[in-house]
Amino acid sequence: MAIDVYMNFNGNCREAVEYYAQVFGVTNPQIMSFEEAPPHPDFTLPEEAKNLIMHARLDILGSTVMFSDVFPGMPFVAGNNITLSIVINDVEEIKSLFNKLKDGGTVGMELQETFWSKCYGSLKDKFGIGWQFNLAE
């Protein structure tokens, strides 16, 4: 199991991903905008969100580093824009770790199925550290 880094940006994620890809020699970085995500019937995507980056991923020197822009209207605090991401293929281990880390913390999103994962959730632990959990497919 590895712990990955997830960084959020305030509208300049594409620039950051392209910059880091150049610095670390990553060719053809995979970048997905909010507009490219499957539409949700209960949610209309605001115009200002369409070109923002929902998810990007680079393999940097053997480590996975993931990126996204914060969604319009969501808080962004430079310095607090990095989370640790657990990506494993054991749903019971995800549930166990999530439940342990949420004790005394704040859940951002309960574990649930999303269009990209059968089990995803996020939280801040009691020390204010952000964590994301993804079931690997």
mmCIF file of N, CA and C in Angstrom:
data_model
loop_
_atom_site.group_PDB
_atom_site.id
_atom_site.type_symbol
_atom_site.label_atom_id
_atom_site.label_comp_id
_atom_site.label_asym_id
_atom_site.label_seq_id
_atom_site.Cartn_x
_atom_site.Cartn_y
_atom_site.Cartn_z
ATOM 1 N N MET A 1 0.846 -1.173 0.000
ATOM 2 C CA MET A 1 0.000 0.000 0.000
ATOM 3 C C MET A 1 0.891 1.236 0.000
ATOM 4 N N ALA A 2 0.516 2.222 -0.796
ATOM 5 C CA ALA A 2 1.236 3.491 -0.843
ATOM 6 C C ALA A 2 0.276 4.619 -0.487
ATOM 7 N N ILE A 3 0.815 5.699 0.003
ATOM 8 C CA ILE A 3 0.019 6.901 0.252
ATOM 9 C C ILE A 3 0.422 7.915 -0.800
ATOM 10 N N ASP A 4 -0.569 8.400 -1.537
ATOM 11 C CA ASP A 4 -0.333 9.358 -2.603
ATOM 12 C C ASP A 4 -0.612 10.774 -2.120
ATOM 13 N N VAL A 5 -0.066 11.736 -2.810
ATOM 14 C CA VAL A 5 -0.275 13.150 -2.498
ATOM 15 C C VAL A 5 -1.327 13.711 -3.443
ATOM 16 N N TYR A 6 -2.254 14.523 -2.901
ATOM 17 C CA TYR A 6 -3.283 15.170 -3.708
ATOM 18 C C TYR A 6 -3.217 16.664 -3.435
ATOM 19 N N MET A 7 -2.982 17.456 -4.494
ATOM 20 C CA MET A 7 -2.859 18.898 -4.343
ATOM 21 C C MET A 7 -4.017 19.606 -5.034
ATOM 22 N N ASN A 8 -4.564 20.615 -4.362
ATOM 23 C CA ASN A 8 -5.640 21.432 -4.929
ATOM 24 C C ASN A 8 -5.107 22.804 -5.314
ATOM 25 N N PHE A 9 -5.693 23.347 -6.375
ATOM 26 C CA PHE A 9 -5.302 24.658 -6.883
ATOM 27 C C PHE A 9 -6.540 25.517 -7.056
ATOM 28 N N ASN A 10 -6.330 26.803 -7.134
ATOM 29 C CA ASN A 10 -7.433 27.750 -7.212
ATOM 30 C C ASN A 10 -7.561 28.318 -8.626
ATOM 31 N N GLY A 11 -7.832 27.425 -9.590
ATOM 32 C CA GLY A 11 -8.047 27.860 -10.969
ATOM 33 C C GLY A 11 -6.833 27.748 -11.859
ATOM 34 N N ASN A 12 -5.672 27.416 -11.316
ATOM 35 C CA ASN A 12 -4.463 27.320 -12.130
ATOM 36 C C ASN A 12 -3.873 25.906 -12.128
ATOM 37 N N CYS A 13 -4.730 24.908 -11.952
ATOM 38 C CA CYS A 13 -4.267 23.520 -11.890
ATOM 39 C C CYS A 13 -3.637 23.065 -13.204
ATOM 40 N N ARG A 14 -4.266 23.388 -14.329
ATOM 41 C CA ARG A 14 -3.719 22.957 -15.622
ATOM 42 C C ARG A 14 -2.289 23.482 -15.787
ATOM 43 N N GLU A 15 -2.084 24.749 -15.461
ATOM 44 C CA GLU A 15 -0.751 25.345 -15.548
ATOM 45 C C GLU A 15 0.235 24.601 -14.653
ATOM 46 N N ALA A 16 -0.187 24.265 -13.430
ATOM 47 C CA ALA A 16 0.688 23.562 -12.498
ATOM 48 C C ALA A 16 1.036 22.161 -13.006
ATOM 49 N N VAL A 17 0.029 21.428 -13.490
ATOM 50 C CA VAL A 17 0.269 20.067 -13.986
ATOM 51 C C VAL A 17 1.229 20.104 -15.169
ATOM 52 N N GLU A 18 1.000 21.012 -16.101
ATOM 53 C CA GLU A 18 1.875 21.103 -17.272
ATOM 54 C C GLU A 18 3.298 21.491 -16.865
ATOM 55 N N TYR A 19 3.410 22.367 -15.878
ATOM 56 C CA TYR A 19 4.719 22.770 -15.377
ATOM 57 C C TYR A 19 5.454 21.582 -14.746
ATOM 58 N N TYR A 20 4.777 20.873 -13.814
ATOM 59 C CA TYR A 20 5.417 19.733 -13.157
ATOM 60 C C TYR A 20 5.723 18.622 -14.148
ATOM 61 N N ALA A 21 4.858 18.423 -15.144
ATOM 62 C CA ALA A 21 5.120 17.409 -16.175
ATOM 63 C C ALA A 21 6.408 17.745 -16.922
ATOM 64 N N GLN A 22 6.591 19.032 -17.239
ATOM 65 C CA GLN A 22 7.809 19.454 -17.936
ATOM 66 C C GLN A 22 9.037 19.277 -17.045
ATOM 67 N N VAL A 23 8.935 19.726 -15.803
ATOM 68 C CA VAL A 23 10.065 19.639 -14.883
ATOM 69 C C VAL A 23 10.522 18.197 -14.695
ATOM 70 N N PHE A 24 9.549 17.272 -14.544
ATOM 71 C CA PHE A 24 9.892 15.885 -14.232
ATOM 72 C C PHE A 24 9.872 14.963 -15.449
ATOM 73 N N GLY A 25 9.739 15.518 -16.648
ATOM 74 C CA GLY A 25 9.813 14.732 -17.873
ATOM 75 C C GLY A 25 8.660 13.768 -18.081
ATOM 76 N N VAL A 26 7.475 14.143 -17.643
ATOM 77 C CA VAL A 26 6.280 13.310 -17.832
ATOM 78 C C VAL A 26 5.624 13.728 -19.143
ATOM 79 N N THR A 27 5.501 12.779 -20.069
ATOM 80 C CA THR A 27 4.873 13.095 -21.349
ATOM 81 C C THR A 27 3.394 12.757 -21.302
ATOM 82 N N ASN A 28 2.601 13.531 -22.013
ATOM 83 C CA ASN A 28 1.150 13.331 -22.132
ATOM 84 C C ASN A 28 0.445 13.174 -20.780
ATOM 85 N N PRO A 29 0.495 14.185 -19.923
ATOM 86 C CA PRO A 29 -0.203 14.066 -18.638
ATOM 87 C C PRO A 29 -1.706 13.897 -18.867
ATOM 88 N N GLN A 30 -2.339 13.058 -18.071
ATOM 89 C CA GLN A 30 -3.777 12.835 -18.158
ATOM 90 C C GLN A 30 -4.487 13.908 -17.334
ATOM 91 N N ILE A 31 -5.295 14.712 -18.006
ATOM 92 C CA ILE A 31 -5.987 15.825 -17.361
ATOM 93 C C ILE A 31 -7.464 15.749 -17.717
ATOM 94 N N MET A 32 -8.346 15.797 -16.697
ATOM 95 C CA MET A 32 -9.792 15.732 -16.910
ATOM 96 C C MET A 32 -10.442 16.977 -16.316
ATOM 97 N N SER A 33 -11.181 17.710 -17.139
ATOM 98 C CA SER A 33 -11.880 18.891 -16.647
ATOM 99 C C SER A 33 -13.231 18.485 -16.051
ATOM 100 N N PHE A 34 -13.837 19.376 -15.278
ATOM 101 C CA PHE A 34 -15.164 19.107 -14.726
ATOM 102 C C PHE A 34 -16.178 18.879 -15.851
ATOM 103 N N GLU A 35 -16.002 19.571 -16.967
ATOM 104 C CA GLU A 35 -16.919 19.440 -18.099
ATOM 105 C C GLU A 35 -16.882 18.033 -18.705
ATOM 106 N N GLU A 36 -15.751 17.341 -18.582
ATOM 107 C CA GLU A 36 -15.611 16.000 -19.156
ATOM 108 C C GLU A 36 -16.223 14.909 -18.278
ATOM 109 N N ALA A 37 -16.579 15.233 -17.047
ATOM 110 C CA ALA A 37 -17.183 14.246 -16.148
ATOM 111 C C ALA A 37 -18.608 13.943 -16.604
ATOM 112 N N PRO A 38 -19.102 12.737 -16.322
ATOM 113 C CA PRO A 38 -20.483 12.426 -16.686
ATOM 114 C C PRO A 38 -21.442 13.401 -16.008
ATOM 115 N N PRO A 39 -22.453 13.880 -16.719
ATOM 116 C CA PRO A 39 -23.395 14.826 -16.113
ATOM 117 C C PRO A 39 -24.194 14.174 -14.989
ATOM 118 N N HIS A 40 -24.551 14.975 -14.002
ATOM 119 C CA HIS A 40 -25.365 14.506 -12.878
ATOM 120 C C HIS A 40 -26.758 15.102 -13.042
ATOM 121 N N PRO A 41 -27.820 14.274 -13.007
ATOM 122 C CA PRO A 41 -29.167 14.788 -13.280
ATOM 123 C C PRO A 41 -29.660 15.824 -12.272
ATOM 124 N N ASP A 42 -29.113 15.817 -11.058
ATOM 125 C CA ASP A 42 -29.564 16.751 -10.032
ATOM 126 C C ASP A 42 -28.659 17.972 -9.886
ATOM 127 N N PHE A 43 -27.689 18.104 -10.782
ATOM 128 C CA PHE A 43 -26.722 19.188 -10.618
ATOM 129 C C PHE A 43 -26.316 19.745 -11.976
ATOM 130 N N THR A 44 -26.532 21.030 -12.171
ATOM 131 C CA THR A 44 -26.091 21.693 -13.385
ATOM 132 C C THR A 44 -24.710 22.281 -13.139
ATOM 133 N N LEU A 45 -23.787 21.951 -13.995
ATOM 134 C CA LEU A 45 -22.416 22.434 -13.857
ATOM 135 C C LEU A 45 -22.356 23.919 -14.191
ATOM 136 N N PRO A 46 -21.895 24.757 -13.254
ATOM 137 C CA PRO A 46 -21.785 26.186 -13.553
ATOM 138 C C PRO A 46 -20.758 26.444 -14.655
ATOM 139 N N GLU A 47 -21.003 27.454 -15.453
ATOM 140 C CA GLU A 47 -20.120 27.799 -16.569
ATOM 141 C C GLU A 47 -18.684 28.001 -16.116
ATOM 142 N N GLU A 48 -18.478 28.655 -14.961
ATOM 143 C CA GLU A 48 -17.123 28.952 -14.490
ATOM 144 C C GLU A 48 -16.357 27.705 -14.044
ATOM 145 N N ALA A 49 -17.042 26.566 -13.915
ATOM 146 C CA ALA A 49 -16.371 25.328 -13.502
ATOM 147 C C ALA A 49 -15.953 24.462 -14.677
ATOM 148 N N LYS A 50 -16.534 24.662 -15.832
ATOM 149 C CA LYS A 50 -16.362 23.731 -16.950
ATOM 150 C C LYS A 50 -14.915 23.482 -17.346
ATOM 151 N N ASN A 51 -14.088 24.507 -17.407
ATOM 152 C CA ASN A 51 -12.703 24.321 -17.842
ATOM 153 C C ASN A 51 -11.727 24.086 -16.699
ATOM 154 N N LEU A 52 -12.235 24.103 -15.473
ATOM 155 C CA LEU A 52 -11.367 23.807 -14.334
ATOM 156 C C LEU A 52 -11.052 22.316 -14.316
ATOM 157 N N ILE A 53 -9.958 21.964 -13.692
ATOM 158 C CA ILE A 53 -9.496 20.572 -13.676
ATOM 159 C C ILE A 53 -10.135 19.819 -12.513
ATOM 160 N N MET A 54 -10.824 18.735 -12.868
ATOM 161 C CA MET A 54 -11.420 17.868 -11.853
ATOM 162 C C MET A 54 -10.377 16.900 -11.301
ATOM 163 N N HIS A 55 -9.536 16.379 -12.206
ATOM 164 C CA HIS A 55 -8.533 15.413 -11.765
ATOM 165 C C HIS A 55 -7.400 15.315 -12.786
ATOM 166 N N ALA A 56 -6.198 15.292 -12.273
ATOM 167 C CA ALA A 56 -5.011 15.023 -13.090
ATOM 168 C C ALA A 56 -4.078 14.178 -12.239
ATOM 169 N N ARG A 57 -3.239 13.414 -12.919
ATOM 170 C CA ARG A 57 -2.347 12.503 -12.202
ATOM 171 C C ARG A 57 -1.015 12.421 -12.932
ATOM 172 N N LEU A 58 0.071 12.535 -12.169
ATOM 173 C CA LEU A 58 1.406 12.384 -12.731
ATOM 174 C C LEU A 58 2.173 11.355 -11.916
ATOM 175 N N ASP A 59 2.988 10.555 -12.601
ATOM 176 C CA ASP A 59 3.940 9.676 -11.930
ATOM 177 C C ASP A 59 5.248 10.452 -11.872
ATOM 178 N N ILE A 60 5.592 10.899 -10.671
ATOM 179 C CA ILE A 60 6.786 11.713 -10.485
ATOM 180 C C ILE A 60 7.799 10.911 -9.680
ATOM 181 N N LEU A 61 8.851 10.486 -10.358
ATOM 182 C CA LEU A 61 9.940 9.749 -9.708
ATOM 183 C C LEU A 61 9.425 8.554 -8.902
ATOM 184 N N GLY A 62 8.422 7.857 -9.436
ATOM 185 C CA GLY A 62 7.886 6.671 -8.787
ATOM 186 C C GLY A 62 6.762 6.925 -7.809
ATOM 187 N N SER A 63 6.403 8.172 -7.584
ATOM 188 C CA SER A 63 5.296 8.507 -6.689
ATOM 189 C C SER A 63 4.129 9.056 -7.504
ATOM 190 N N THR A 64 2.928 8.721 -7.069
ATOM 191 C CA THR A 64 1.739 9.266 -7.712
ATOM 192 C C THR A 64 1.403 10.596 -7.064
ATOM 193 N N VAL A 65 1.287 11.635 -7.888
ATOM 194 C CA VAL A 65 0.872 12.945 -7.415
ATOM 195 C C VAL A 65 -0.370 13.311 -8.207
ATOM 196 N N MET A 66 -1.448 13.636 -7.484
ATOM 197 C CA MET A 66 -2.725 13.967 -8.117
ATOM 198 C C MET A 66 -3.055 15.429 -7.871
ATOM 199 N N PHE A 67 -3.853 15.993 -8.769
ATOM 200 C CA PHE A 67 -4.124 17.429 -8.774
ATOM 201 C C PHE A 67 -5.592 17.700 -9.101
ATOM 202 N N SER A 68 -6.123 18.808 -8.612
ATOM 203 C CA SER A 68 -7.412 19.314 -9.074
ATOM 204 C C SER A 68 -7.545 20.780 -8.685
ATOM 205 N N ASP A 69 -8.443 21.457 -9.393
ATOM 206 C CA ASP A 69 -8.857 22.795 -8.977
ATOM 207 C C ASP A 69 -9.952 22.631 -7.941
ATOM 208 N N VAL A 70 -10.048 23.571 -7.003
ATOM 209 C CA VAL A 70 -11.205 23.568 -6.105
ATOM 210 C C VAL A 70 -12.409 24.012 -6.916
ATOM 211 N N PHE A 71 -13.559 23.493 -6.572
ATOM 212 C CA PHE A 71 -14.791 23.841 -7.271
ATOM 213 C C PHE A 71 -15.165 25.279 -6.902
ATOM 214 N N PRO A 72 -15.700 26.058 -7.858
ATOM 215 C CA PRO A 72 -16.083 27.436 -7.544
ATOM 216 C C PRO A 72 -16.971 27.507 -6.302
ATOM 217 N N GLY A 73 -16.615 28.410 -5.411
ATOM 218 C CA GLY A 73 -17.362 28.595 -4.176
ATOM 219 C C GLY A 73 -16.826 27.782 -3.006
ATOM 220 N N MET A 74 -15.939 26.822 -3.286
ATOM 221 C CA MET A 74 -15.341 26.031 -2.207
ATOM 222 C C MET A 74 -14.136 26.792 -1.658
ATOM 223 N N PRO A 75 -13.866 26.651 -0.361
ATOM 224 C CA PRO A 75 -12.742 27.388 0.209
ATOM 225 C C PRO A 75 -11.399 26.870 -0.300
ATOM 226 N N PHE A 76 -10.484 27.794 -0.483
ATOM 227 C CA PHE A 76 -9.114 27.459 -0.863
ATOM 228 C C PHE A 76 -8.186 28.215 0.063
ATOM 229 N N VAL A 77 -7.300 27.477 0.727
ATOM 230 C CA VAL A 77 -6.320 28.094 1.608
ATOM 231 C C VAL A 77 -4.952 27.556 1.209
ATOM 232 N N ALA A 78 -4.109 28.426 0.644
ATOM 233 C CA ALA A 78 -2.757 28.008 0.273
ATOM 234 C C ALA A 78 -2.051 27.492 1.519
ATOM 235 N N GLY A 79 -1.411 26.345 1.379
ATOM 236 C CA GLY A 79 -0.758 25.706 2.519
ATOM 237 C C GLY A 79 -1.589 24.560 3.072
ATOM 238 N N ASN A 80 -2.916 24.660 2.941
ATOM 239 C CA ASN A 80 -3.813 23.592 3.368
ATOM 240 C C ASN A 80 -4.389 22.864 2.162
ATOM 241 N N ASN A 81 -3.755 23.000 1.028
ATOM 242 C CA ASN A 81 -4.312 22.477 -0.218
ATOM 243 C C ASN A 81 -3.695 21.148 -0.634
ATOM 244 N N ILE A 82 -3.157 20.408 0.325
ATOM 245 C CA ILE A 82 -2.571 19.101 0.035
ATOM 246 C C ILE A 82 -3.226 18.074 0.950
ATOM 247 N N THR A 83 -3.663 16.947 0.369
ATOM 248 C CA THR A 83 -4.215 15.852 1.153
ATOM 249 C C THR A 83 -3.440 14.580 0.836
ATOM 250 N N LEU A 84 -3.567 13.614 1.719
ATOM 251 C CA LEU A 84 -2.977 12.305 1.498
ATOM 252 C C LEU A 84 -4.070 11.378 0.984
ATOM 253 N N SER A 85 -3.725 10.548 0.030
ATOM 254 C CA SER A 85 -4.721 9.714 -0.635
ATOM 255 C C SER A 85 -4.358 8.238 -0.513
ATOM 256 N N ILE A 86 -5.296 7.464 0.020
ATOM 257 C CA ILE A 86 -5.138 6.013 0.130
ATOM 258 C C ILE A 86 -5.868 5.399 -1.058
ATOM 259 N N VAL A 87 -5.154 4.672 -1.905
ATOM 260 C CA VAL A 87 -5.746 4.010 -3.067
ATOM 261 C C VAL A 87 -5.352 2.540 -2.987
ATOM 262 N N ILE A 88 -6.318 1.705 -2.572
ATOM 263 C CA ILE A 88 -6.066 0.275 -2.417
ATOM 264 C C ILE A 88 -7.263 -0.510 -2.953
ATOM 265 N N ASN A 89 -7.095 -1.812 -3.110
ATOM 266 C CA ASN A 89 -8.178 -2.624 -3.664
ATOM 267 C C ASN A 89 -8.886 -3.461 -2.605
ATOM 268 N N ASP A 90 -8.862 -3.042 -1.353
ATOM 269 C CA ASP A 90 -9.500 -3.752 -0.252
ATOM 270 C C ASP A 90 -10.516 -2.830 0.424
ATOM 271 N N VAL A 91 -11.802 -3.026 0.104
ATOM 272 C CA VAL A 91 -12.844 -2.138 0.619
ATOM 273 C C VAL A 91 -12.945 -2.213 2.145
ATOM 274 N N GLU A 92 -12.714 -3.377 2.726
ATOM 275 C CA GLU A 92 -12.791 -3.494 4.184
ATOM 276 C C GLU A 92 -11.663 -2.710 4.857
ATOM 277 N N GLU A 93 -10.483 -2.715 4.256
ATOM 278 C CA GLU A 93 -9.364 -1.926 4.787
ATOM 279 C C GLU A 93 -9.662 -0.434 4.668
ATOM 280 N N ILE A 94 -10.269 -0.020 3.561
ATOM 281 C CA ILE A 94 -10.656 1.382 3.398
ATOM 282 C C ILE A 94 -11.639 1.780 4.498
ATOM 283 N N LYS A 95 -12.654 0.957 4.726
ATOM 284 C CA LYS A 95 -13.657 1.257 5.760
ATOM 285 C C LYS A 95 -13.006 1.346 7.136
ATOM 286 N N SER A 96 -12.110 0.421 7.429
ATOM 287 C CA SER A 96 -11.440 0.410 8.726
ATOM 288 C C SER A 96 -10.598 1.679 8.925
ATOM 289 N N LEU A 97 -9.777 2.011 7.934
ATOM 290 C CA LEU A 97 -8.927 3.202 8.046
ATOM 291 C C LEU A 97 -9.770 4.477 8.123
ATOM 292 N N PHE A 98 -10.799 4.561 7.290
ATOM 293 C CA PHE A 98 -11.684 5.729 7.279
ATOM 294 C C PHE A 98 -12.311 5.918 8.669
ATOM 295 N N ASN A 99 -12.863 4.840 9.230
ATOM 296 C CA ASN A 99 -13.530 4.937 10.528
ATOM 297 C C ASN A 99 -12.569 5.282 11.644
ATOM 298 N N LYS A 100 -11.343 4.809 11.573
ATOM 299 C CA LYS A 100 -10.356 5.158 12.594
ATOM 300 C C LYS A 100 -9.966 6.628 12.483
ATOM 301 N N LEU A 101 -9.717 7.096 11.262
ATOM 302 C CA LEU A 101 -9.252 8.479 11.080
ATOM 303 C C LEU A 101 -10.354 9.513 11.268
ATOM 304 N N LYS A 102 -11.615 9.124 11.113
ATOM 305 C CA LYS A 102 -12.689 10.114 11.294
ATOM 306 C C LYS A 102 -12.983 10.375 12.767
ATOM 307 N N ASP A 103 -12.508 9.507 13.668
ATOM 308 C CA ASP A 103 -12.714 9.687 15.098
ATOM 309 C C ASP A 103 -12.058 10.993 15.546
ATOM 310 N N GLY A 104 -12.860 11.944 15.958
ATOM 311 C CA GLY A 104 -12.354 13.249 16.373
ATOM 312 C C GLY A 104 -12.120 14.201 15.221
ATOM 313 N N GLY A 105 -12.368 13.735 14.005
ATOM 314 C CA GLY A 105 -12.162 14.559 12.818
ATOM 315 C C GLY A 105 -13.475 15.025 12.211
ATOM 316 N N THR A 106 -13.408 15.437 10.959
ATOM 317 C CA THR A 106 -14.570 15.946 10.236
ATOM 318 C C THR A 106 -14.664 15.247 8.888
ATOM 319 N N VAL A 107 -15.796 14.617 8.642
ATOM 320 C CA VAL A 107 -16.004 13.925 7.374
ATOM 321 C C VAL A 107 -16.423 14.934 6.312
ATOM 322 N N GLY A 108 -15.700 14.938 5.188
ATOM 323 C CA GLY A 108 -16.074 15.779 4.051
ATOM 324 C C GLY A 108 -17.072 15.066 3.160
ATOM 325 N N MET A 109 -16.847 13.774 2.950
ATOM 326 C CA MET A 109 -17.737 12.954 2.136
ATOM 327 C C MET A 109 -17.688 11.533 2.688
ATOM 328 N N GLU A 110 -18.838 11.036 3.136
ATOM 329 C CA GLU A 110 -18.902 9.656 3.628
ATOM 330 C C GLU A 110 -18.494 8.703 2.517
ATOM 331 N N LEU A 111 -18.028 7.527 2.891
ATOM 332 C CA LEU A 111 -17.682 6.512 1.900
ATOM 333 C C LEU A 111 -18.915 6.181 1.072
ATOM 334 N N GLN A 112 -18.755 6.228 -0.248
ATOM 335 C CA GLN A 112 -19.870 5.975 -1.141
ATOM 336 C C GLN A 112 -19.360 5.685 -2.542
ATOM 337 N N GLU A 113 -20.249 5.177 -3.375
ATOM 338 C CA GLU A 113 -19.899 4.927 -4.772
ATOM 339 C C GLU A 113 -19.967 6.226 -5.553
ATOM 340 N N THR A 114 -18.977 6.434 -6.420
ATOM 341 C CA THR A 114 -18.946 7.586 -7.320
ATOM 342 C C THR A 114 -18.760 7.067 -8.739
ATOM 343 N N PHE A 115 -18.747 7.951 -9.709
ATOM 344 C CA PHE A 115 -18.553 7.479 -11.077
ATOM 345 C C PHE A 115 -17.129 6.987 -11.318
ATOM 346 N N TRP A 116 -16.170 7.360 -10.452
ATOM 347 C CA TRP A 116 -14.786 6.927 -10.652
ATOM 348 C C TRP A 116 -14.369 5.810 -9.688
ATOM 349 N N SER A 117 -15.164 5.530 -8.675
ATOM 350 C CA SER A 117 -14.766 4.525 -7.694
ATOM 351 C C SER A 117 -16.001 3.896 -7.054
ATOM 352 N N LYS A 118 -15.916 2.607 -6.777
ATOM 353 C CA LYS A 118 -17.000 1.909 -6.066
ATOM 354 C C LYS A 118 -17.046 2.324 -4.600
ATOM 355 N N CYS A 119 -15.942 2.906 -4.102
ATOM 356 C CA CYS A 119 -15.893 3.337 -2.708
ATOM 357 C C CYS A 119 -14.922 4.512 -2.588
ATOM 358 N N TYR A 120 -15.471 5.700 -2.331
ATOM 359 C CA TYR A 120 -14.667 6.908 -2.181
ATOM 360 C C TYR A 120 -15.185 7.685 -0.969
ATOM 361 N N GLY A 121 -14.290 8.322 -0.249
ATOM 362 C CA GLY A 121 -14.665 9.204 0.847
ATOM 363 C C GLY A 121 -13.507 10.123 1.183
ATOM 364 N N SER A 122 -13.818 11.187 1.928
ATOM 365 C CA SER A 122 -12.772 12.122 2.337
ATOM 366 C C SER A 122 -13.063 12.633 3.744
ATOM 367 N N LEU A 123 -12.001 13.024 4.429
ATOM 368 C CA LEU A 123 -12.145 13.551 5.783
ATOM 369 C C LEU A 123 -10.914 14.342 6.169
ATOM 370 N N LYS A 124 -11.050 15.101 7.254
ATOM 371 C CA LYS A 124 -9.906 15.716 7.925
ATOM 372 C C LYS A 124 -9.808 15.040 9.282
ATOM 373 N N ASP A 125 -8.621 14.563 9.606
ATOM 374 C CA ASP A 125 -8.469 13.887 10.889
ATOM 375 C C ASP A 125 -8.410 14.909 12.030
ATOM 376 N N LYS A 126 -8.279 14.423 13.249
ATOM 377 C CA LYS A 126 -8.328 15.304 14.420
ATOM 378 C C LYS A 126 -7.163 16.288 14.468
ATOM 379 N N PHE A 127 -6.157 16.083 13.629
ATOM 380 C CA PHE A 127 -5.034 17.016 13.564
ATOM 381 C C PHE A 127 -5.167 17.998 12.398
ATOM 382 N N GLY A 128 -6.280 17.901 11.637
ATOM 383 C CA GLY A 128 -6.505 18.796 10.509
ATOM 384 C C GLY A 128 -5.878 18.323 9.206
ATOM 385 N N ILE A 129 -5.386 17.076 9.169
ATOM 386 C CA ILE A 129 -4.789 16.525 7.957
ATOM 387 C C ILE A 129 -5.896 15.958 7.070
ATOM 388 N N GLY A 130 -5.891 16.344 5.799
ATOM 389 C CA GLY A 130 -6.892 15.859 4.861
ATOM 390 C C GLY A 130 -6.519 14.504 4.294
ATOM 391 N N TRP A 131 -7.515 13.607 4.199
ATOM 392 C CA TRP A 131 -7.334 12.258 3.665
ATOM 393 C C TRP A 131 -8.419 11.981 2.640
ATOM 394 N N GLN A 132 -8.051 11.271 1.570
ATOM 395 C CA GLN A 132 -8.999 10.770 0.589
ATOM 396 C C GLN A 132 -8.814 9.267 0.501
ATOM 397 N N PHE A 133 -9.901 8.561 0.261
ATOM 398 C CA PHE A 133 -9.884 7.099 0.183
ATOM 399 C C PHE A 133 -10.540 6.692 -1.120
ATOM 400 N N ASN A 134 -9.856 5.846 -1.906
ATOM 401 C CA ASN A 134 -10.352 5.369 -3.190
ATOM 402 C C ASN A 134 -10.153 3.876 -3.291
ATOM 403 N N LEU A 135 -11.211 3.161 -3.682
ATOM 404 C CA LEU A 135 -11.060 1.739 -3.977
ATOM 405 C C LEU A 135 -10.458 1.612 -5.363
ATOM 406 N N ALA A 136 -9.302 0.970 -5.454
ATOM 407 C CA ALA A 136 -8.639 0.773 -6.732
ATOM 408 C C ALA A 136 -9.420 -0.271 -7.536
ATOM 409 N N GLU A 137 -9.563 -0.028 -8.817
ATOM 410 C CA GLU A 137 -10.279 -0.974 -9.691
ATOM 411 C C GLU A 137 -9.300 -1.865 -10.385
#
